[in-house]
């Protein structure tokens, strides 16, 4: 039995995941029943004051709202398929972190909104610019100026089809870019592989990627970076 | 035996391929011995006055030059791996067709040069602009102006890695663009698939593609289009 | 902020896409609600006098017709899944451009019709020949003669299954051929990959391809070429 | 131990593979040392009077010839990479079976020759026609006439690149066609997958395929069919 | 226009496909409306006395029966999804050809039955043995004996999952085997690729394959071989 | 006919599969009608006293229960989609074999439960620990201690997504681990390939895998190992 | 810093890997210089009395032997590419565990030998039977009888090409089978994928697999199982 | 020509890439001749005071050193295949940024070192911990403590084979993690795909990835983040 001692250390692990990783746990609605979602929302809001549910379909969201309001404040984002619940007394404290979310086309909106809401829940200010694809490259000017003026610390760029937008953006900003390929497209490479490959092949250092359609992961990473920078501005160390 | 009569018509097909398809046959050196190449060059130059050999390695090219010069005029392009041989009295008559060849990076040069030489052999004037990748997008300005001023009829855009250049170019010129993905890259999608997928996914109509590294096919197609336009300018019909 | 100046030039980009690229923007119905389609049709017809909607299902087309007729002239092509709307006073001015659309089998018709309608909207005369697959190769004779007689400038060849038709056609005409693989087939390679691969492997220069089922892109490219040739006949330069 | 009784029957299996399957065993040189090949050739010729070695490189073949001649008659086919060894008194008895082997391009020759030699070793008369690809479709006329006149029972069609030849041939002969895709090609689908997919997608019943480059398997199957037909002509039953 | 003369020969091609290829054309119901199917059945039966429809769903088959009976004799095979229609006076003349159809598991039955019906329509006698997979290898004894006694000329072996049955059978019969991989399976390789790959990798010469689920192609090829052998027995030449 | 003698031995194979392989045959409900399932359950319970049905949907299970109870004792596991039926007098005799089933996430439960029920039907005692994924690695401590204390002989580890759990577990127990990748995930690698690849790449010897979602196979193998060990403890030889 | 306490437990992990996992660590020569190998062999033999090196090329093995003999006893297995080194006083104590290693073809020998040597180093008695592929299925009788008589506890079955052997063997023995696909083969599926897929698709529970060519992993797993059974026979618990 | 005006803005872009993107341009030696490398090193050091060359083979590095020393200070890292050249007077000014680089196995070192050198060139302090794979998970303790104590802002985690290490690390630190899959492995998924897929599937937000073996990209991104944080600590804005 001695050989198991070395994992005993694990047993002491009872502090919360948010503190350990800098990102709050969320509820992935996909593959869960409405009952399961409601019970998880209740549990999370009790423990942390709020909860973030992602990939929730409109019917389920309606039921959650009916059952939990007005006990909880609930904001449902139909495009982004997110549902944020808060206890009456809870507020999201701004961290001072700032990110931007850009999206290439209108079909990329659900993923972009998922990223935006995630970052806001993490206390960030989020600037958005949608429909700024490579075909309409001149529309990038405004958002790039705003990124500079706001002092944004990280940019999420959401793009399906040929997926070239993150590379172009990365070449024009002095901060990290997180690319999110989306499952928008058709024929050869049309389920997001083309966009994913393109982003991985990109010769632009400073660009990293998450899996296809993973708006939550991208938003959380960008917010994590922005929060680190904001903490530094405020004179605090990482993780404090 | 009656059921074979319908292909007898084929038997009369004895005019040359160039006339039938608008593109001269070429010698693909890959997989051929130097002896075979020399004998084909002799045969082609006798029949047509000249020959175009593609994908020829430097050692083979040296031997061909030693054996066939000065009987034939020979121009070997080491970067593009092409060898053009002509009888003393032969000249390439300009058709008036004009194309452009753009390349994203220096590793795309061999394919770009193969396209250029092919189009020149077909009588076109070829304008080139290399190293104008998406990361250096401002370098596109000059070539795009030249494309307009020269009255170019088709553009070949060669790009490996993330392969976004053809889409960007297509959005800025009112003429057909032929994309050539190259087998430049690494890791996931690194043998040209990322570039091929990206070009096929592109939402820019007017962009068509050839297979990975097929500079010959792209150059020939662009020249074919340019020659059709030039013939129209001169008041001739297609194929005349 | 200086480093953003170089994209200011973009801001002046307010002329229409048609002029810049030679191809009008279209409405992709796939993934849009009927309300969104109707509003886009209204917007496009107001701006440009007409609109082209592709991949529109029959139910949506019916609703569009009910709501917008007789204010707008509407032509719905059920096979090709296209809907063309025009203001009363609008007419498509013939450019003099001529293309051909060939299809291998009856299941390739939707894609072929999409190509045809697109080219017609761009002012081209379109000759069609369907059900001329490799198995019925003798049926190619008539269309090939017509292609020659009409003075067609580009051919779209639509083929699923084994996809050899574009190669065969390219070997028999002196003008560019655009291959469109279709997602017709079964088992290994059955979602269009076999046809796409075959067309890319083809040793016939002058043949370029678009992505699987992309009839719009192929029709637009062929029309673009034909319009360039027609303009040349009329003594005009590209893009004028 | 009782449960193993049912495979005891196997133990009686001592008649030769040729009788059981209609096809003689052969020696695959790939992955074997020259010594191993020589010892297998000796063993096979002693047992059966002859041996067929496939995929043998020229250096190994030279050594085999030096060591085993003149004890054995040896015929080495450098193109097809086959080596046939016979005892002085051995002759291949003609079965009366007749097949044809067609090849699309010159790079398909090694596979075609492997098929031819295999069928000859099995006693068949083999008619060949090489370089009859889809691009030179009119060259098919002669071979198809000969196929009819000779009374051939099965056709092997070898093709890389676009791989449409077997389908075309199958549509013109009333006998089984065996397609052999070859690993000739480049870029996307260039290792024989394009050809394999195309042949499998083919809508021509009566066409079956073997794996990429498997000339031996195709030649053996065609000869098996031809020998069955020949036996029937001679009034014998299968396998006799 | 001269360069088109060589395909004029095609125009004379007006004899029927059955005579040219030895296999009757069939109606693939997949992707056709019930109306289209009925009209094709009418057309085929008028021309040839009978028709074979494959991949027809039960609802469509019911409608066809209601509308065309009793004018036509109709046999619908629900498992094999085939519908055979005949004019009152038509009979399928036995050719004397004999084949066997073996299937590994019960989920392979639809494909096996499609093969059986196809071969019967081509005049063959068909022996079947289903549920004789590798796991129940001892159940192969009976069918193999029958194959020998009946004098079968070709065997169709249908197998999904691991697809090893055709290889095993090929090792035990002296006649050609046609493998049909089926889209039965799960997880990695579960859509028929495992079975297809296995059959192509098989080192058993004399085994050729058709695409996944292509029972029609396999049955037709086997019947074609059997009919050639039967014709030889009767002293006739191929194609007569 | 002599060449078939060697498989005659097969004919004697009439003892039951359980004895021969150590694992009872089960009924795979997927792809079967409720009638077929009921008839198979009747047949199996008559022959063996009990039956195990896997992958059975809740509707089918309800019907089976209605029709066969109370003649048979029936236990339906909705999560694991298994249905165990027994004759009144039947009991599962404990073999003394002990296994553990661990699962990484809640979506892996169906596969884990299928494994558990299978092993129990084979007479094993099964310890389970669910929701012990790599992200919650400290939760592994308890189950690993129990594995040691109980004297478990084999561990089934079920994991989708990144699939690293089996490797981690294998590094901490001195007994064989069987990894089951599940089709849980999204985007690139999301149908279980990521998990399958990860387990196959693992450098932990003693870890073997089954196909994606194959809980039955994993449970049966673990139980087979545990039963061998238990038999050894009891002084019996394998297979007795 | 508190959040790192939970992994402190790890620090106590100083007992050896063999005790913890039941399998000794080995030296993978691939990608290491001869000097690195020698130093690792020295280190391992000092610590554990012996060492197992896998995938070692003949040149490296010669150098190791020259430098370390006669200080160490060294056994180099050229086929299996393994090198076992022992201190003079070291002996491998037999555990009483018994396994079998079967291989389908001669090209599968290196992987089979790697499995054999690994199991012997772990104290097992190993019975081998090579060249018993599906094509020579009757040759399985003898080995299967021996497996029974010896009381073997697990079977490793090594097979490339079509990879069906493990399934067949699993159907005939009442003990676990570990399949090892090998990278033997050609064309489609020829780098071991066909064999891997086939084994994963197999419907034979009790069969698990390791990655392509992983003889070490398979041998180690089989030996682990056999050692557990042997320990049970001797009345010891797992891991003791 | 008007339609080109909008890219004129580009022409003003003449400041350096480092300022625009926060990352200095580097020289990728792969695919370049030694002469080209030397000339680029000369050019870069003249312009920027130093240069970073990646993927340089030892022979080329020797020549570069011989030719450019002692004019330039040169540090060649053989493991990481990097060469850093500096003018005598140049020093890398520390930014105050701090990152960590962790590697799972010894074969991951080249990629890890490439990341380390890149970050150092960008002015970061880099802490490294190699050989801390999942199998030796207890060895993670020390590095994780150091990461905390040093106040590291981003972690690069390099891992081939199963690639789970980044997920595990991400779960234990409150800062961004950048995963780098390496092309270490074998068989199915062995060229880095398994590791790439695993990292993309990971459910740990805050983890993003770069392409296989892209140590340069990962190091540059981590340094970019760390430099942003350091600038914030120093009270500066991004990009200043």
Coordinates of C-alpha atoms in Angstrom, one line a residue, chain E residues 134-135 137 161-164 167-168 171-172 184-191 193-203, chain G residues 134-135 137 161-164 167-168 171-172 184-191 193-203:
Chain E
X134 CA -15.0 -15.5 -39.2
X135 CA -16.2 -15.9 -35.6
X137 CA -15.7 -20.2 -39.2
X161 CA -16.7 -4.9 -39.3
X162 CA -13.2 -6.4 -39.6
X163 CA -13.9 -7.7 -43.1
X164 CA -11.7 -10.8 -43.0
X167 CA -9.6 -13.5 -47.6
X168 CA -10.5 -16.7 -45.8
X171 CA -7.9 -19.2 -49.7
X172 CA -10.3 -22.2 -50.0
X184 CA -21.4 -1.9 -40.6
X185 CA -19.2 -1.2 -37.6
X186 CA -18.5 1.6 -35.1
X187 CA -15.8 3.9 -33.8
X188 CA -12.5 4.1 -35.7
X189 CA -12.9 2.7 -39.2
X190 CA -16.6 2.0 -38.6
X191 CA -18.2 3.2 -41.7
X193 CA -13.2 1.7 -44.2
X194 CA -11.8 -1.0 -42.0
X195 CA -13.5 -3.7 -44.1
X196 CA -12.4 -2.0 -47.4
X197 CA -8.8 -1.6 -46.2
X198 CA -8.7 -5.1 -45.0
X199 CA -9.9 -6.5 -48.3
X200 CA -7.5 -4.3 -50.3
X201 CA -4.5 -5.3 -48.0
X202 CA -5.4 -9.0 -48.4
X203 CA -2.5 -11.0 -49.8
Chain G
X134 CA -5.1 -16.5 -42.0
X135 CA -4.0 -17.9 -45.4
X137 CA -5.1 -21.3 -41.0
X161 CA -1.6 -6.6 -43.8
X162 CA -5.3 -7.5 -43.2
X163 CA -4.8 -8.2 -39.5
X164 CA -7.5 -10.8 -39.0
X167 CA -9.9 -12.2 -34.1
X168 CA -9.6 -15.8 -35.3
X171 CA -12.4 -17.1 -31.0
X172 CA -10.5 -20.3 -30.1
X184 CA 3.6 -4.2 -43.0
X185 CA 1.5 -3.6 -46.1
X186 CA 1.1 -1.3 -49.1
X187 CA -1.2 1.2 -50.7
X188 CA -4.4 2.2 -49.0
X189 CA -4.2 1.4 -45.3
X190 CA -0.7 0.0 -45.7
X191 CA 1.2 1.6 -42.8
X193 CA -3.9 1.4 -40.2
X194 CA -5.8 -1.5 -41.9
X195 CA -4.5 -4.0 -39.3
X196 CA -5.2 -1.6 -36.4
X197 CA -8.7 -0.8 -37.7
X198 CA -9.5 -4.4 -38.2
X199 CA -8.5 -5.4 -34.7
X200 CA -10.5 -2.5 -33.2
X201 CA -13.6 -3.4 -35.3
X202 CA -13.3 -7.0 -34.3
X203 CA -16.4 -8.2 -32.5

